[in-house]
PDB file of C-alpha atoms and ligand atoms in Angstrom:
ATOM      1  CA  MET A  26       0.000   0.000   0.000  1.00 98.00           C
ATOM      2  CA  ARG A  27       1.326   3.425  -0.965  1.00 98.00           C
ATOM      3  CA  VAL A  28       0.561   6.475   1.158  1.00 98.00           C
ATOM      4  CA  THR A  29       0.995   9.720  -0.722  1.00 98.00           C
ATOM      5  CA  ARG A  30       0.646  13.275   0.560  1.00 98.00           C
ATOM      6  CA  THR A  31       1.152  15.274  -2.624  1.00 98.00           C
ATOM      7  CA  ILE A  32      -0.770  15.655  -5.868  1.00 98.00           C
ATOM      8  CA  ALA A  33       2.435  15.331  -7.887  1.00 98.00           C
ATOM      9  CA  GLU A  34       3.421  12.026  -6.286  1.00 98.00           C
ATOM     10  CA  TYR A  35      -0.101  10.664  -6.739  1.00 98.00           C
ATOM     11  CA  ALA A  36      -0.076  11.695 -10.405  1.00 98.00           C
ATOM     12  CA  LYS A  37       3.035   9.553 -10.981  1.00 98.00           C
ATOM     13  CA  LEU A  38       1.347   6.523  -9.416  1.00 98.00           C
ATOM     14  CA  ARG A  39      -1.819   7.175 -11.425  1.00 97.00           C
ATOM     15  CA  GLU A  40       0.148   7.267 -14.660  1.00 97.00           C
ATOM     16  CA  MET A  41       1.461   3.753 -13.992  1.00 95.00           C
ATOM     17  CA  ALA A  42      -1.977   2.390 -13.050  1.00 94.00           C
ATOM     18  CA  ARG A  43      -3.504  -0.206 -15.342  1.00 94.00           C
ATOM     19  CA  GLY A  44      -7.189  -1.179 -15.383  1.00 97.00           C
ATOM     20  CA  ARG A  45     -10.091   0.452 -13.568  1.00 98.00           C
ATOM     21  CA  VAL A  46      -9.432   2.826 -10.676  1.00 98.00           C
ATOM     22  CA  ALA A  47     -12.084   2.798  -7.920  1.00 98.00           C
ATOM     23  CA  PHE A  48     -12.070   5.690  -5.456  1.00 99.00           C
ATOM     24  CA  VAL A  49     -13.473   6.164  -1.937  1.00 99.00           C
ATOM     25  CA  PRO A  50     -13.200   9.727  -0.588  1.00 99.00           C
ATOM     26  CA  THR A  51     -13.343   9.984   3.240  1.00 98.00           C
ATOM     27  CA  MET A  52     -12.571  12.316   6.100  1.00 98.00           C
ATOM     28  CA  GLY A  53     -10.870   9.499   8.014  1.00 98.00           C
ATOM     29  CA  ALA A  54     -11.786   8.155  11.473  1.00 98.00           C
ATOM     30  CA  LEU A  55     -12.651   5.075   9.463  1.00 98.00           C
ATOM     31  CA  HIS A  56     -15.259   2.576  10.692  1.00 98.00           C
ATOM     32  CA  ASP A  57     -17.078  -0.415   9.223  1.00 98.00           C
ATOM     33  CA  GLY A  58     -19.228   1.926   7.089  1.00 98.00           C
ATOM     34  CA  HIS A  59     -16.133   3.222   5.318  1.00 98.00           C
ATOM     35  CA  ARG A  60     -14.736  -0.307   5.121  1.00 98.00           C
ATOM     36  CA  SER A  61     -17.874  -1.528   3.360  1.00 98.00           C
ATOM     37  CA  LEU A  62     -17.383   1.249   0.769  1.00 98.00           C
ATOM     38  CA  ILE A  63     -13.773   0.159   0.298  1.00 99.00           C
ATOM     39  CA  ARG A  64     -14.857  -3.462  -0.185  1.00 98.00           C
ATOM     40  CA  LEU A  65     -17.432  -2.362  -2.755  1.00 98.00           C
ATOM     41  CA  ALA A  66     -14.714  -0.327  -4.519  1.00 98.00           C
ATOM     42  CA  ARG A  67     -12.476  -3.412  -4.438  1.00 98.00           C
ATOM     43  CA  SER A  68     -15.175  -5.338  -6.329  1.00 98.00           C
ATOM     44  CA  LEU A  69     -15.532  -2.540  -8.918  1.00 98.00           C
ATOM     45  CA  GLY A  70     -11.919  -1.737  -9.758  1.00 98.00           C
ATOM     46  CA  ASP A  71      -8.444  -3.147 -10.250  1.00 98.00           C
ATOM     47  CA  LEU A  72      -6.827  -0.405  -8.179  1.00 98.00           C
ATOM     48  CA  VAL A  73      -8.472   1.046  -5.056  1.00 98.00           C
ATOM     49  CA  VAL A  74      -7.681   4.595  -3.947  1.00 98.00           C
ATOM     50  CA  VAL A  75      -8.883   6.015  -0.612  1.00 99.00           C
ATOM     51  CA  SER A  76      -8.488   9.674   0.268  1.00 99.00           C
ATOM     52  CA  ILE A  77      -8.392  10.947   3.849  1.00 99.00           C
ATOM     53  CA  PHE A  78      -8.947  14.683   4.128  1.00 98.00           C
ATOM     54  CA  VAL A  79     -10.900  16.662   6.713  1.00 98.00           C
ATOM     55  CA  ASN A  80     -12.208  19.364   4.411  1.00 98.00           C
ATOM     56  CA  PRO A  81     -12.336  22.774   6.148  1.00 98.00           C
ATOM     57  CA  LEU A  82     -14.588  24.171   3.395  1.00 98.00           C
ATOM     58  CA  GLN A  83     -17.553  22.021   4.408  1.00 98.00           C
ATOM     59  CA  PHE A  84     -17.552  22.938   8.120  1.00 98.00           C
ATOM     60  CA  GLY A  85     -19.430  25.955   9.483  1.00 97.00           C
ATOM     61  CA  PRO A  86     -17.661  28.358  11.862  1.00 97.00           C
ATOM     62  CA  ASP A  87     -19.363  26.786  14.923  1.00 94.00           C
ATOM     63  CA  GLU A  88     -18.857  23.188  13.808  1.00 96.00           C
ATOM     64  CA  ASP A  89     -16.369  20.527  14.860  1.00 96.00           C
ATOM     65  CA  TYR A  90     -13.579  21.009  12.273  1.00 98.00           C
ATOM     66  CA  ALA A  91     -10.866  21.573  14.906  1.00 97.00           C
ATOM     67  CA  VAL A  92     -11.819  18.563  17.044  1.00 96.00           C
ATOM     68  CA  TYR A  93     -12.893  16.162  14.271  1.00 97.00           C
ATOM     69  CA  PRO A  94     -11.101  12.847  15.037  1.00 97.00           C
ATOM     70  CA  ARG A  95      -7.902  12.270  12.997  1.00 98.00           C
ATOM     71  CA  PRO A  96      -6.524   8.841  13.978  1.00 98.00           C
ATOM     72  CA  LEU A  97      -4.321   8.508  10.891  1.00 98.00           C
ATOM     73  CA  GLU A  98      -2.269   5.451  11.947  1.00 98.00           C
ATOM     74  CA  VAL A  99      -5.406   3.441  12.786  1.00 98.00           C
ATOM     75  CA  ASP A 100      -6.996   4.597   9.508  1.00 98.00           C
ATOM     76  CA  LEU A 101      -3.988   3.349   7.548  1.00 98.00           C
ATOM     77  CA  ASP A 102      -4.285  -0.027   9.316  1.00 98.00           C
ATOM     78  CA  HIS A 103      -7.952  -0.224   8.216  1.00 98.00           C
ATOM     79  CA  CYS A 104      -6.930   0.593   4.646  1.00 98.00           C
ATOM     80  CA  ALA A 105      -4.134  -1.991   4.643  1.00 98.00           C
ATOM     81  CA  ALA A 106      -6.509  -4.631   6.047  1.00 98.00           C
ATOM     82  CA  GLU A 107      -8.940  -3.954   3.167  1.00 98.00           C
ATOM     83  CA  GLY A 108      -6.216  -4.216   0.541  1.00 98.00           C
ATOM     84  CA  VAL A 109      -6.260  -0.556  -0.484  1.00 98.00           C
ATOM     85  CA  ASP A 110      -3.592   0.219  -3.103  1.00 98.00           C
ATOM     86  CA  ILE A 111      -3.119   3.965  -2.626  1.00 98.00           C
ATOM     87  CA  VAL A 112      -4.088   6.241   0.274  1.00 98.00           C
ATOM     88  CA  PHE A 113      -4.066   9.921  -0.665  1.00 99.00           C
ATOM     89  CA  VAL A 114      -3.655  12.104   2.443  1.00 98.00           C
ATOM     90  CA  PRO A 115      -3.195  15.701   1.294  1.00 98.00           C
ATOM     91  CA  THR A 116      -2.568  18.608   3.656  1.00 98.00           C
ATOM     92  CA  VAL A 117      -4.917  21.596   3.659  1.00 98.00           C
ATOM     93  CA  THR A 118      -2.379  23.745   1.808  1.00 97.00           C
ATOM     94  CA  GLU A 119      -1.833  21.018  -0.799  1.00 98.00           C
ATOM     95  CA  LEU A 120      -5.526  21.138  -1.718  1.00 98.00           C
ATOM     96  CA  TYR A 121      -6.147  24.807  -0.963  1.00 98.00           C
ATOM     97  CA  PRO A 122      -3.062  26.861  -1.754  1.00 97.00           C
ATOM     98  CA  ALA A 123      -3.352  30.604  -1.209  1.00 96.00           C
ATOM     99  CA  GLY A 124      -5.117  32.529  -3.941  1.00 91.00           C
ATOM    100  CA  ARG A 125      -7.809  30.040  -4.907  1.00 93.00           C
ATOM    101  CA  GLN A 126     -11.145  31.641  -5.812  1.00 95.00           C
ATOM    102  CA  VAL A 127     -13.362  29.284  -7.796  1.00 98.00           C
ATOM    103  CA  THR A 128     -15.778  26.990  -5.975  1.00 98.00           C
ATOM    104  CA  VAL A 129     -18.695  24.743  -6.919  1.00 98.00           C
ATOM    105  CA  SER A 130     -22.274  25.719  -6.033  1.00 98.00           C
ATOM    106  CA  ALA A 131     -24.680  22.911  -5.215  1.00 98.00           C
ATOM    107  CA  GLY A 132     -27.656  25.066  -6.223  1.00 98.00           C
ATOM    108  CA  ALA A 133     -31.136  24.724  -4.722  1.00 97.00           C
ATOM    109  CA  LEU A 134     -30.565  21.078  -3.759  1.00 98.00           C
ATOM    110  CA  GLY A 135     -27.642  22.245  -1.647  1.00 98.00           C
ATOM    111  CA  ARG A 136     -29.777  24.750   0.264  1.00 98.00           C
ATOM    112  CA  ALA A 137     -32.547  22.354   1.372  1.00 98.00           C
ATOM    113  CA  TRP A 138     -32.654  20.392   4.669  1.00 98.00           C
ATOM    114  CA  GLU A 139     -28.999  19.696   5.554  1.00 98.00           C
ATOM    115  CA  GLY A 140     -28.051  22.721   3.496  1.00 98.00           C
ATOM    116  CA  GLU A 141     -30.462  24.959   5.378  1.00 98.00           C
ATOM    117  CA  SER A 142     -29.002  23.888   8.715  1.00 97.00           C
ATOM    118  CA  ARG A 143     -25.430  24.005   7.406  1.00 98.00           C
ATOM    119  CA  PRO A 144     -25.192  26.954   4.972  1.00 98.00           C
ATOM    120  CA  GLY A 145     -22.431  26.427   2.420  1.00 98.00           C
ATOM    121  CA  HIS A 146     -21.859  22.818   3.504  1.00 98.00           C
ATOM    122  CA  PHE A 147     -22.694  21.180   0.177  1.00 98.00           C
ATOM    123  CA  ASP A 148     -20.818  23.827  -1.806  1.00 98.00           C
ATOM    124  CA  GLY A 149     -17.778  22.887   0.291  1.00 98.00           C
ATOM    125  CA  VAL A 150     -18.409  19.181  -0.239  1.00 98.00           C
ATOM    126  CA  LEU A 151     -18.828  19.512  -4.013  1.00 98.00           C
ATOM    127  CA  THR A 152     -15.756  21.726  -4.320  1.00 98.00           C
ATOM    128  CA  VAL A 153     -13.520  19.190  -2.587  1.00 98.00           C
ATOM    129  CA  VAL A 154     -15.130  16.194  -4.289  1.00 99.00           C
ATOM    130  CA  LEU A 155     -14.645  17.723  -7.743  1.00 99.00           C
ATOM    131  CA  LYS A 156     -11.023  18.542  -6.894  1.00 98.00           C
ATOM    132  CA  LEU A 157     -10.420  15.014  -5.611  1.00 99.00           C
ATOM    133  CA  LEU A 158     -12.066  13.480  -8.700  1.00 99.00           C
ATOM    134  CA  ASN A 159      -9.843  15.636 -10.930  1.00 98.00           C
ATOM    135  CA  ILE A 160      -6.713  14.677  -8.985  1.00 98.00           C
ATOM    136  CA  VAL A 161      -7.443  10.978  -8.444  1.00 98.00           C
ATOM    137  CA  ALA A 162      -8.967  10.497 -11.913  1.00 98.00           C
ATOM    138  CA  PRO A 163     -10.975   7.378 -11.016  1.00 98.00           C
ATOM    139  CA  ASP A 164     -13.242   5.388 -13.317  1.00 98.00           C
ATOM    140  CA  VAL A 165     -15.696   4.842 -10.478  1.00 98.00           C
ATOM    141  CA  ALA A 166     -16.241   6.570  -7.125  1.00 99.00           C
ATOM    142  CA  VAL A 167     -18.172   5.120  -4.187  1.00 99.00           C
ATOM    143  CA  PHE A 168     -20.281   7.223  -1.792  1.00 99.00           C
ATOM    144  CA  GLY A 169     -22.422   6.093   1.147  1.00 98.00           C
ATOM    145  CA  GLN A 170     -26.189   6.445   1.360  1.00 98.00           C
ATOM    146  CA  LYS A 171     -25.635   7.501   4.976  1.00 98.00           C
ATOM    147  CA  ASP A 172     -25.115  11.003   3.560  1.00 98.00           C
ATOM    148  CA  ILE A 173     -28.023  10.712   1.153  1.00 98.00           C
ATOM    149  CA  GLN A 174     -28.386  14.420   0.283  1.00 98.00           C
ATOM    150  CA  GLN A 175     -24.629  14.637  -0.271  1.00 98.00           C
ATOM    151  CA  LEU A 176     -24.916  11.667  -2.635  1.00 98.00           C
ATOM    152  CA  ALA A 177     -27.763  13.404  -4.502  1.00 98.00           C
ATOM    153  CA  CYS A 178     -25.698  16.617  -4.790  1.00 98.00           C
ATOM    154  CA  ILE A 179     -22.724  14.647  -6.140  1.00 98.00           C
ATOM    155  CA  GLN A 180     -24.889  12.784  -8.663  1.00 98.00           C
ATOM    156  CA  ARG A 181     -26.354  16.145  -9.763  1.00 98.00           C
ATOM    157  CA  MET A 182     -22.862  17.670 -10.106  1.00 98.00           C
ATOM    158  CA  VAL A 183     -21.569  14.727 -12.152  1.00 98.00           C
ATOM    159  CA  VAL A 184     -24.495  15.110 -14.564  1.00 98.00           C
ATOM    160  CA  ASP A 185     -24.610  18.917 -14.671  1.00 98.00           C
ATOM    161  CA  LEU A 186     -20.840  19.393 -15.036  1.00 98.00           C
ATOM    162  CA  ASN A 187     -20.236  16.286 -17.199  1.00 98.00           C
ATOM    163  CA  VAL A 188     -17.731  14.827 -14.751  1.00 98.00           C
ATOM    164  CA  PRO A 189     -16.348  11.650 -16.362  1.00 98.00           C
ATOM    165  CA  VAL A 190     -16.852   9.254 -13.440  1.00 98.00           C
ATOM    166  CA  GLU A 191     -19.342   6.569 -12.524  1.00 98.00           C
ATOM    167  CA  VAL A 192     -20.920   7.242  -9.115  1.00 98.00           C
ATOM    168  CA  VAL A 193     -21.885   4.162  -7.112  1.00 98.00           C
ATOM    169  CA  ALA A 194     -24.048   4.329  -3.969  1.00 98.00           C
ATOM    170  CA  ALA A 195     -23.310   2.062  -1.013  1.00 98.00           C
ATOM    171  CA  PRO A 196     -25.919   1.046   1.597  1.00 98.00           C
ATOM    172  CA  ILE A 197     -25.861   2.385   5.173  1.00 98.00           C
ATOM    173  CA  VAL A 198     -23.952   0.249   7.667  1.00 98.00           C
ATOM    174  CA  ARG A 199     -25.464   0.184  11.171  1.00 98.00           C
ATOM    175  CA  ASP A 200     -24.501  -1.101  14.594  1.00 97.00           C
ATOM    176  CA  ALA A 201     -26.414  -4.154  15.841  1.00 97.00           C
ATOM    177  CA  ASP A 202     -28.852  -1.843  17.688  1.00 96.00           C
ATOM    178  CA  GLY A 203     -29.644   0.112  14.506  1.00 98.00           C
ATOM    179  CA  LEU A 204     -27.545   3.256  15.052  1.00 98.00           C
ATOM    180  CA  ALA A 205     -25.975   4.311  11.737  1.00 98.00           C
ATOM    181  CA  LEU A 206     -22.175   4.183  12.010  1.00 98.00           C
ATOM    182  CA  SER A 207     -20.609   7.644  12.036  1.00 98.00           C
ATOM    183  CA  SER A 208     -17.215   9.048  12.905  1.00 95.00           C
ATOM    184  CA  ARG A 209     -19.127  11.435  15.187  1.00 95.00           C
ATOM    185  CA  ASN A 210     -20.601   8.597  17.300  1.00 97.00           C
ATOM    186  CA  VAL A 211     -17.405   8.692  19.417  1.00 95.00           C
ATOM    187  CA  TYR A 212     -18.650  12.009  20.821  1.00 95.00           C
ATOM    188  CA  LEU A 213     -21.755  10.340  22.353  1.00 97.00           C
ATOM    189  CA  SER A 214     -22.008   9.436  26.060  1.00 97.00           C
ATOM    190  CA  PRO A 215     -23.780   6.099  26.778  1.00 97.00           C
ATOM    191  CA  ALA A 216     -27.019   7.971  27.646  1.00 97.00           C
ATOM    192  CA  GLU A 217     -26.802  10.060  24.468  1.00 98.00           C
ATOM    193  CA  ARG A 218     -26.130   6.954  22.437  1.00 97.00           C
ATOM    194  CA  SER A 219     -29.376   5.330  23.554  1.00 97.00           C
ATOM    195  CA  LEU A 220     -31.235   8.588  22.913  1.00 98.00           C
ATOM    196  CA  ALA A 221     -29.695   8.665  19.419  1.00 98.00           C
ATOM    197  CA  LEU A 222     -31.410   5.345  18.680  1.00 98.00           C
ATOM    198  CA  SER A 223     -34.695   7.284  18.333  1.00 98.00           C
ATOM    199  CA  LEU A 224     -33.490   8.304  14.869  1.00 98.00           C
ATOM    200  CA  SER A 225     -33.063   4.788  13.475  1.00 98.00           C
ATOM    201  CA  THR A 226     -36.148   3.557  15.364  1.00 98.00           C
ATOM    202  CA  ALA A 227     -38.275   6.353  13.852  1.00 98.00           C
ATOM    203  CA  LEU A 228     -36.986   5.537  10.359  1.00 98.00           C
ATOM    204  CA  GLU A 229     -37.554   1.821  10.818  1.00 98.00           C
ATOM    205  CA  LYS A 230     -41.166   2.502  11.791  1.00 98.00           C
ATOM    206  CA  ALA A 231     -41.667   4.898   8.880  1.00 98.00           C
ATOM    207  CA  ALA A 232     -40.266   2.369   6.402  1.00 98.00           C
ATOM    208  CA  THR A 233     -42.896  -0.234   7.297  1.00 97.00           C
ATOM    209  CA  GLN A 234     -45.709   2.181   6.333  1.00 98.00           C
ATOM    210  CA  THR A 235     -47.133   2.345   2.830  1.00 96.00           C
ATOM    211  CA  SER A 236     -48.432   5.930   2.535  1.00 98.00           C
ATOM    212  CA  VAL A 237     -46.836   9.360   2.976  1.00 98.00           C
ATOM    213  CA  PRO A 238     -49.112  10.403   5.895  1.00 98.00           C
ATOM    214  CA  ALA A 239     -48.678   7.061   7.680  1.00 98.00           C
ATOM    215  CA  ALA A 240     -44.895   7.139   7.306  1.00 98.00           C
ATOM    216  CA  ARG A 241     -44.760  10.697   8.681  1.00 98.00           C
ATOM    217  CA  ALA A 242     -47.042   9.853  11.602  1.00 98.00           C
ATOM    218  CA  ALA A 243     -45.015   6.755  12.502  1.00 98.00           C
ATOM    219  CA  ALA A 244     -41.702   8.624  12.536  1.00 98.00           C
ATOM    220  CA  TYR A 245     -43.016  11.709  14.342  1.00 98.00           C
ATOM    221  CA  GLU A 246     -44.483   9.606  17.149  1.00 98.00           C
ATOM    222  CA  THR A 247     -41.038   8.244  18.056  1.00 98.00           C
ATOM    223  CA  LEU A 248     -39.244  11.554  17.479  1.00 98.00           C
ATOM    224  CA  GLU A 249     -41.723  13.534  19.607  1.00 98.00           C
ATOM    225  CA  ARG A 250     -41.160  11.118  22.483  1.00 98.00           C
ATOM    226  CA  ALA A 251     -37.390  11.591  22.130  1.00 98.00           C
ATOM    227  CA  GLU A 252     -37.905  15.358  22.284  1.00 97.00           C
ATOM    228  CA  ASP A 253     -39.226  14.999  25.847  1.00 98.00           C
ATOM    229  CA  ASP A 254     -35.546  14.635  26.735  1.00 98.00           C
ATOM    230  CA  PRO A 255     -33.894  18.070  26.652  1.00 97.00           C
ATOM    231  CA  ALA A 256     -30.706  16.463  25.300  1.00 98.00           C
ATOM    232  CA  PHE A 257     -32.545  15.637  22.046  1.00 98.00           C
ATOM    233  CA  ALA A 258     -33.295  18.475  19.604  1.00 98.00           C
ATOM    234  CA  LEU A 259     -34.829  17.474  16.278  1.00 98.00           C
ATOM    235  CA  ASP A 260     -33.531  19.524  13.371  1.00 98.00           C
ATOM    236  CA  TYR A 261     -35.725  18.116  10.594  1.00 98.00           C
ATOM    237  CA  ALA A 262     -37.620  14.951   9.700  1.00 98.00           C
ATOM    238  CA  ALA A 263     -38.677  14.990   6.081  1.00 98.00           C
ATOM    239  CA  LEU A 264     -40.147  12.547   3.609  1.00 98.00           C
ATOM    240  CA  VAL A 265     -38.686  13.697   0.303  1.00 98.00           C
ATOM    241  CA  HIS A 266     -38.172  12.819  -3.332  1.00 98.00           C
ATOM    242  CA  PRO A 267     -34.865  10.915  -3.737  1.00 97.00           C
ATOM    243  CA  THR A 268     -33.374  13.218  -6.381  1.00 96.00           C
ATOM    244  CA  THR A 269     -34.968  16.654  -5.840  1.00 96.00           C
ATOM    245  CA  PHE A 270     -35.372  16.381  -2.052  1.00 98.00           C
ATOM    246  CA  ALA A 271     -38.713  18.187  -2.448  1.00 98.00           C
ATOM    247  CA  GLU A 272     -41.129  17.303   0.368  1.00 98.00           C
ATOM    248  CA  LEU A 273     -43.689  14.773  -0.853  1.00 98.00           C
ATOM    249  CA  PRO A 274     -47.421  15.541  -1.072  1.00 98.00           C
ATOM    250  CA  ASP A 275     -49.750  13.202   0.851  1.00 97.00           C
ATOM    251  CA  HIS A 276     -50.984  11.421  -2.274  1.00 97.00           C
ATOM    252  CA  TYR A 277     -47.492  10.732  -3.719  1.00 98.00           C
ATOM    253  CA  ALA A 278     -46.632   7.224  -4.931  1.00 98.00           C
ATOM    254  CA  GLY A 279     -43.091   6.153  -5.819  1.00 98.00           C
ATOM    255  CA  PRO A 280     -39.572   6.098  -4.430  1.00 98.00           C
ATOM    256  CA  ALA A 281     -38.950   8.244  -1.366  1.00 98.00           C
ATOM    257  CA  VAL A 282     -36.338   9.051   1.241  1.00 98.00           C
ATOM    258  CA  PHE A 283     -37.108   9.691   4.887  1.00 98.00           C
ATOM    259  CA  ALA A 284     -34.280  11.899   6.146  1.00 98.00           C
ATOM    260  CA  VAL A 285     -33.746  13.032   9.731  1.00 98.00           C
ATOM    261  CA  ALA A 286     -31.234  15.195  11.580  1.00 98.00           C
ATOM    262  CA  ALA A 287     -31.040  15.895  15.285  1.00 98.00           C
ATOM    263  CA  ARG A 288     -28.729  17.218  17.905  1.00 98.00           C
ATOM    264  CA  VAL A 289     -28.099  14.705  20.680  1.00 98.00           C
ATOM    265  CA  GLY A 290     -26.255  16.488  23.446  1.00 97.00           C
ATOM    266  CA  ARG A 291     -23.705  18.479  21.475  1.00 95.00           C
ATOM    267  CA  THR A 292     -23.455  15.996  18.614  1.00 97.00           C
ATOM    268  CA  ARG A 293     -25.357  16.484  15.363  1.00 97.00           C
ATOM    269  CA  LEU A 294     -26.461  13.201  13.795  1.00 98.00           C
ATOM    270  CA  ILE A 295     -28.150  12.407  10.481  1.00 98.00           C
ATOM    271  CA  ASP A 296     -29.832   9.260   9.230  1.00 98.00           C
ATOM    272  CA  ASN A 297     -32.252   8.222   6.502  1.00 98.00           C
ATOM    273  CA  VAL A 298     -34.090   5.328   4.937  1.00 98.00           C
ATOM    274  CA  SER A 299     -35.064   4.745   1.325  1.00 98.00           C
ATOM    275  CA  MET A 300     -38.583   3.431   0.816  1.00 98.00           C
ATOM    276  CA  THR A 301     -41.427   3.199  -1.676  1.00 98.00           C
ATOM    277  CA  VAL A 302     -44.830   4.702  -0.926  1.00 97.00           C
ATOM    278  CA  ARG A 303     -48.171   4.115  -2.660  1.00 92.00           C
TER     279      ARG A 303
HETATM  280  P1  AMP B  13     -17.008  10.730   5.821  1.00 79.43           P
HETATM  281  O1  AMP B  13     -15.667  10.231   6.228  1.00 79.43           O
HETATM  282  O2  AMP B  13     -17.970  10.874   6.976  1.00 79.43           O
HETATM  283  O3  AMP B  13     -16.954  11.945   4.938  1.00 79.43           O
HETATM  284  O4  AMP B  13     -17.648   9.591   4.931  1.00 79.43           O
HETATM  285  C1  AMP B  13     -16.976   9.107   3.796  1.00 79.43           C
HETATM  286  C2  AMP B  13     -17.922   8.226   3.026  1.00 79.43           C
HETATM  287  O5  AMP B  13     -18.352   7.149   3.855  1.00 79.43           O
HETATM  288  C3  AMP B  13     -19.190   8.977   2.582  1.00 79.43           C
HETATM  289  O6  AMP B  13     -19.522   8.565   1.261  1.00 79.43           O
HETATM  290  C4  AMP B  13     -20.209   8.509   3.575  1.00 79.43           C
HETATM  291  O7  AMP B  13     -21.533   8.544   3.087  1.00 79.43           O
HETATM  292  C5  AMP B  13     -19.763   7.095   3.834  1.00 79.43           C
HETATM  293  N1  AMP B  13     -20.275   6.598   5.122  1.00 79.43           N
HETATM  294  C6  AMP B  13     -20.118   7.165   6.333  1.00 79.43           C
HETATM  295  N2  AMP B  13     -20.775   6.449   7.279  1.00 79.43           N
HETATM  296  C7  AMP B  13     -21.374   5.423   6.631  1.00 79.43           C
HETATM  297  C8  AMP B  13     -22.215   4.338   7.036  1.00 79.43           C
HETATM  298  N3  AMP B  13     -22.578   4.158   8.294  1.00 79.43           N
HETATM  299  N4  AMP B  13     -22.630   3.476   6.085  1.00 79.43           N
HETATM  300  C9  AMP B  13     -22.276   3.640   4.784  1.00 79.43           C
HETATM  301  N5  AMP B  13     -21.494   4.626   4.338  1.00 79.43           N
HETATM  302  C10 AMP B  13     -21.053   5.512   5.251  1.00 79.43           C
END
């Protein structure tokens, strides 16, 4: 496994690469969710590239950029165990040298839901993802459905800007109790962790319903109970269209995404489930 910190060194490795390159961009603090993406990439390509970069552009001023976990040695062990070929670990100045001006705008999709709570977040995500795709030059890139609106923004960008890459979505990996794996779960106390389960429980209940109103009612019942605890603050719970993220009318039939975000203690968590309503 090669670990490279510069664009120039990566470019030399890329030039020598033969066959399909499969890419998994991450912010590190790798867990089984990331590892499942790497395994999927392994099945899609001859050469697997993982990037580890905590992207300052996608964090708001009051968010956890400074304290975001960065256990690089452990991350490299995870990558080695999954048979990753190249790990690209750029510094902030390598990706954002002084003087840069041009960024990507995620448009209206980037301002809804997550984007409303985190202004500029998806612009920051798309800017770094486009840069990484240009640098890594993969044939296929794998993104998790855990960040479902991010995935939709990336798919939109790839279409709208004619980015020559195949985007593959990977299913959400959860702990045995249902909590979606997240690098931010390490922030949770045991009490907060059990409170956080309201998110996956609400989604599970919604997913067994067959209509828009029934799915909403099922999720809200669980989420309202969680809100009795002052440590739980719901941000949004929305049943939306999987590509536009427009909220669905009661009579809608077709594919849907139930997306939720909440603050549990000081930790902001997101989760979602894909479903079909009639
Ligand atoms: P991050 O390091 O949080 O930026 O995530 C890197 C990639 O891993 C993104 O495509 C995420 O959607 C994906 N990911 C994170 N957590 C999970 C999970 N629990 N299941 C599946 N994919 C995940």
